[in-house]
Amino acid sequence: MKKEEAIDEAIDWAANKNLLEGFIKEQRAEIRMNLLTEFDQEQYDRIRRREGYEEGVSDGISQGALQNAIKNAIAFLKEGDTPEKVARCTELPLEKVLELQEQIPEKA
């Protein structure tokens, strides 16, 4: 059974049992939409890392460790590593690595 069908069946069952005194019948569309909306853990983690960086701390590391990660990221980028690889290896948000890459002057 598909997820949508299972949700519809659960809503119908609860409505037929008169659970919540008609609330489900009145709010069926909103309840269905809420149940179909999934939590995106990866997006949540990216946002939290960005917030941590903006506060001067990234994923619980000290300011010194953060500065070291930035220094290493710049060195890796200068060596030609991809921003994705640099972000993985330094644990900096990809957005920050891309910002750093833009600041590196291109070789002539």
PDB file of N, CA, C and O in Angstrom, residues 70 73-78 80-84 86 93-106:
ATOM      1  N   ILE A  70      39.106  26.596   8.157  1.00  0.00           N
ATOM      2  CA  ILE A  70      39.056  27.550   7.043  1.00  0.00           C
ATOM      3  C   ILE A  70      40.412  27.626   6.347  1.00  0.00           C
ATOM      4  O   ILE A  70      40.499  27.601   5.120  1.00  0.00           O
ATOM      5  N   ALA A  73      40.844  24.531   4.344  1.00  0.00           N
ATOM      6  CA  ALA A  73      39.970  24.539   3.171  1.00  0.00           C
ATOM      7  C   ALA A  73      40.582  25.367   2.050  1.00  0.00           C
ATOM      8  O   ALA A  73      40.575  24.952   0.884  1.00  0.00           O
ATOM      9  N   ILE A  74      41.129  26.522   2.402  1.00  0.00           N
ATOM     10  CA  ILE A  74      41.767  27.379   1.391  1.00  0.00           C
ATOM     11  C   ILE A  74      42.948  26.656   0.752  1.00  0.00           C
ATOM     12  O   ILE A  74      43.121  26.668  -0.470  1.00  0.00           O
ATOM     13  N   ALA A  75      43.736  25.983   1.575  1.00  0.00           N
ATOM     14  CA  ALA A  75      44.890  25.242   1.039  1.00  0.00           C
ATOM     15  C   ALA A  75      44.438  24.133   0.094  1.00  0.00           C
ATOM     16  O   ALA A  75      45.015  23.960  -0.996  1.00  0.00           O
ATOM     17  N   PHE A  76      43.408  23.392   0.484  1.00  0.00           N
ATOM     18  CA  PHE A  76      42.899  22.306  -0.381  1.00  0.00           C
ATOM     19  C   PHE A  76      42.349  22.859  -1.690  1.00  0.00           C
ATOM     20  O   PHE A  76      42.569  22.291  -2.765  1.00  0.00           O
ATOM     21  N   LEU A  77      41.637  23.973  -1.609  1.00  0.00           N
ATOM     22  CA  LEU A  77      41.085  24.577  -2.822  1.00  0.00           C
ATOM     23  C   LEU A  77      42.205  25.034  -3.752  1.00  0.00           C
ATOM     24  O   LEU A  77      42.111  24.852  -4.972  1.00  0.00           O
ATOM     25  N   LYS A  78      43.261  25.600  -3.193  1.00  0.00           N
ATOM     26  CA  LYS A  78      44.402  26.038  -4.008  1.00  0.00           C
ATOM     27  C   LYS A  78      45.084  24.859  -4.686  1.00  0.00           C
ATOM     28  O   LYS A  78      45.671  25.006  -5.763  1.00  0.00           O
ATOM     29  N   GLY A  80      43.482  22.422  -5.848  1.00  0.00           N
ATOM     30  CA  GLY A  80      42.595  21.956  -6.910  1.00  0.00           C
ATOM     31  C   GLY A  80      41.530  20.965  -6.471  1.00  0.00           C
ATOM     32  O   GLY A  80      40.822  20.411  -7.317  1.00  0.00           O
ATOM     33  N   ASP A  81      41.404  20.721  -5.164  1.00  0.00           N
ATOM     34  CA  ASP A  81      40.351  19.818  -4.705  1.00  0.00           C
ATOM     35  C   ASP A  81      38.984  20.452  -4.934  1.00  0.00           C
ATOM     36  O   ASP A  81      38.838  21.675  -4.919  1.00  0.00           O
ATOM     37  N   THR A  82      37.971  19.623  -5.131  1.00  0.00           N
ATOM     38  CA  THR A  82      36.619  20.128  -5.371  1.00  0.00           C
ATOM     39  C   THR A  82      36.038  20.696  -4.073  1.00  0.00           C
ATOM     40  O   THR A  82      36.384  20.230  -2.971  1.00  0.00           O
ATOM     41  N   PRO A  83      35.163  21.675  -4.185  1.00  0.00           N
ATOM     42  CA  PRO A  83      34.527  22.230  -2.984  1.00  0.00           C
ATOM     43  C   PRO A  83      33.789  21.167  -2.165  1.00  0.00           C
ATOM     44  O   PRO A  83      33.808  21.200  -0.931  1.00  0.00           O
ATOM     45  N   GLU A  84      33.168  20.209  -2.832  1.00  0.00           N
ATOM     46  CA  GLU A  84      32.446  19.147  -2.124  1.00  0.00           C
ATOM     47  C   GLU A  84      33.398  18.305  -1.270  1.00  0.00           C
ATOM     48  O   GLU A  84      33.100  17.998  -0.114  1.00  0.00           O
ATOM     49  N   VAL A  86      36.364  19.273  -0.170  1.00  0.00           N
ATOM     50  CA  VAL A  86      36.892  20.137   0.881  1.00  0.00           C
ATOM     51  C   VAL A  86      35.878  20.252   2.025  1.00  0.00           C
ATOM     52  O   VAL A  86      36.246  20.167   3.203  1.00  0.00           O
ATOM     53  N   PRO A  93      30.476  23.924   6.107  1.00  0.00           N
ATOM     54  CA  PRO A  93      29.332  23.877   5.191  1.00  0.00           C
ATOM     55  C   PRO A  93      29.799  24.156   3.755  1.00  0.00           C
ATOM     56  O   PRO A  93      30.696  24.980   3.530  1.00  0.00           O
ATOM     57  N   LEU A  94      29.212  23.466   2.810  1.00  0.00           N
ATOM     58  CA  LEU A  94      29.580  23.660   1.405  1.00  0.00           C
ATOM     59  C   LEU A  94      29.451  25.123   1.007  1.00  0.00           C
ATOM     60  O   LEU A  94      30.284  25.643   0.254  1.00  0.00           O
ATOM     61  N   GLU A  95      28.428  25.794   1.511  1.00  0.00           N
ATOM     62  CA  GLU A  95      28.235  27.204   1.180  1.00  0.00           C
ATOM     63  C   GLU A  95      29.462  28.035   1.582  1.00  0.00           C
ATOM     64  O   GLU A  95      29.887  28.932   0.854  1.00  0.00           O
ATOM     65  N   LYS A  96      30.037  27.737   2.741  1.00  0.00           N
ATOM     66  CA  LYS A  96      31.222  28.467   3.205  1.00  0.00           C
ATOM     67  C   LYS A  96      32.422  28.157   2.325  1.00  0.00           C
ATOM     68  O   LYS A  96      33.204  29.051   1.972  1.00  0.00           O
ATOM     69  N   VAL A  97      32.585  26.902   1.932  1.00  0.00           N
ATOM     70  CA  VAL A  97      33.703  26.514   1.072  1.00  0.00           C
ATOM     71  C   VAL A  97      33.587  27.221  -0.285  1.00  0.00           C
ATOM     72  O   VAL A  97      34.588  27.706  -0.832  1.00  0.00           O
ATOM     73  N   LEU A  98      32.374  27.314  -0.795  1.00  0.00           N
ATOM     74  CA  LEU A  98      32.176  28.018  -2.069  1.00  0.00           C
ATOM     75  C   LEU A  98      32.518  29.502  -1.931  1.00  0.00           C
ATOM     76  O   LEU A  98      33.087  30.096  -2.848  1.00  0.00           O
ATOM     77  N   GLU A  99      32.183  30.099  -0.800  1.00  0.00           N
ATOM     78  CA  GLU A  99      32.564  31.496  -0.540  1.00  0.00           C
ATOM     79  C   GLU A  99      34.085  31.639  -0.536  1.00  0.00           C
ATOM     80  O   GLU A  99      34.639  32.582  -1.111  1.00  0.00           O
ATOM     81  N   LEU A 100      34.757  30.709   0.130  1.00  0.00           N
ATOM     82  CA  LEU A 100      36.220  30.750   0.196  1.00  0.00           C
ATOM     83  C   LEU A 100      36.827  30.603  -1.191  1.00  0.00           C
ATOM     84  O   LEU A 100      37.793  31.277  -1.536  1.00  0.00           O
ATOM     85  N   GLN A 101      36.243  29.726  -1.998  1.00  0.00           N
ATOM     86  CA  GLN A 101      36.756  29.495  -3.354  1.00  0.00           C
ATOM     87  C   GLN A 101      36.674  30.763  -4.192  1.00  0.00           C
ATOM     88  O   GLN A 101      37.582  31.063  -4.965  1.00  0.00           O
ATOM     89  N   GLU A 102      35.606  31.532  -4.001  1.00  0.00           N
ATOM     90  CA  GLU A 102      35.462  32.779  -4.763  1.00  0.00           C
ATOM     91  C   GLU A 102      36.521  33.809  -4.373  1.00  0.00           C
ATOM     92  O   GLU A 102      36.852  34.687  -5.161  1.00  0.00           O
ATOM     93  N   GLN A 103      37.045  33.713  -3.165  1.00  0.00           N
ATOM     94  CA  GLN A 103      38.034  34.676  -2.677  1.00  0.00           C
ATOM     95  C   GLN A 103      39.455  34.361  -3.148  1.00  0.00           C
ATOM     96  O   GLN A 103      40.347  35.200  -3.036  1.00  0.00           O
ATOM     97  N   ILE A 104      39.657  33.158  -3.668  1.00  0.00           N
ATOM     98  CA  ILE A 104      41.005  32.749  -4.115  1.00  0.00           C
ATOM     99  C   ILE A 104      41.236  33.285  -5.519  1.00  0.00           C
ATOM    100  O   ILE A 104      40.460  33.014  -6.422  1.00  0.00           O
ATOM    101  N   PRO A 105      42.303  34.065  -5.699  1.00  0.00           N
ATOM    102  CA  PRO A 105      42.563  34.594  -7.048  1.00  0.00           C
ATOM    103  C   PRO A 105      42.916  33.449  -8.018  1.00  0.00           C
ATOM    104  O   PRO A 105      43.589  32.492  -7.634  1.00  0.00           O
ATOM    105  N   GLU A 106      42.424  33.598  -9.232  1.00  0.00           N
ATOM    106  CA  GLU A 106      42.707  32.570 -10.256  1.00  0.00           C
ATOM    107  C   GLU A 106      44.157  32.697 -10.712  1.00  0.00           C
ATOM    108  O   GLU A 106      44.710  33.798 -10.789  1.00  0.00           O
TER     109      GLU A 106
END
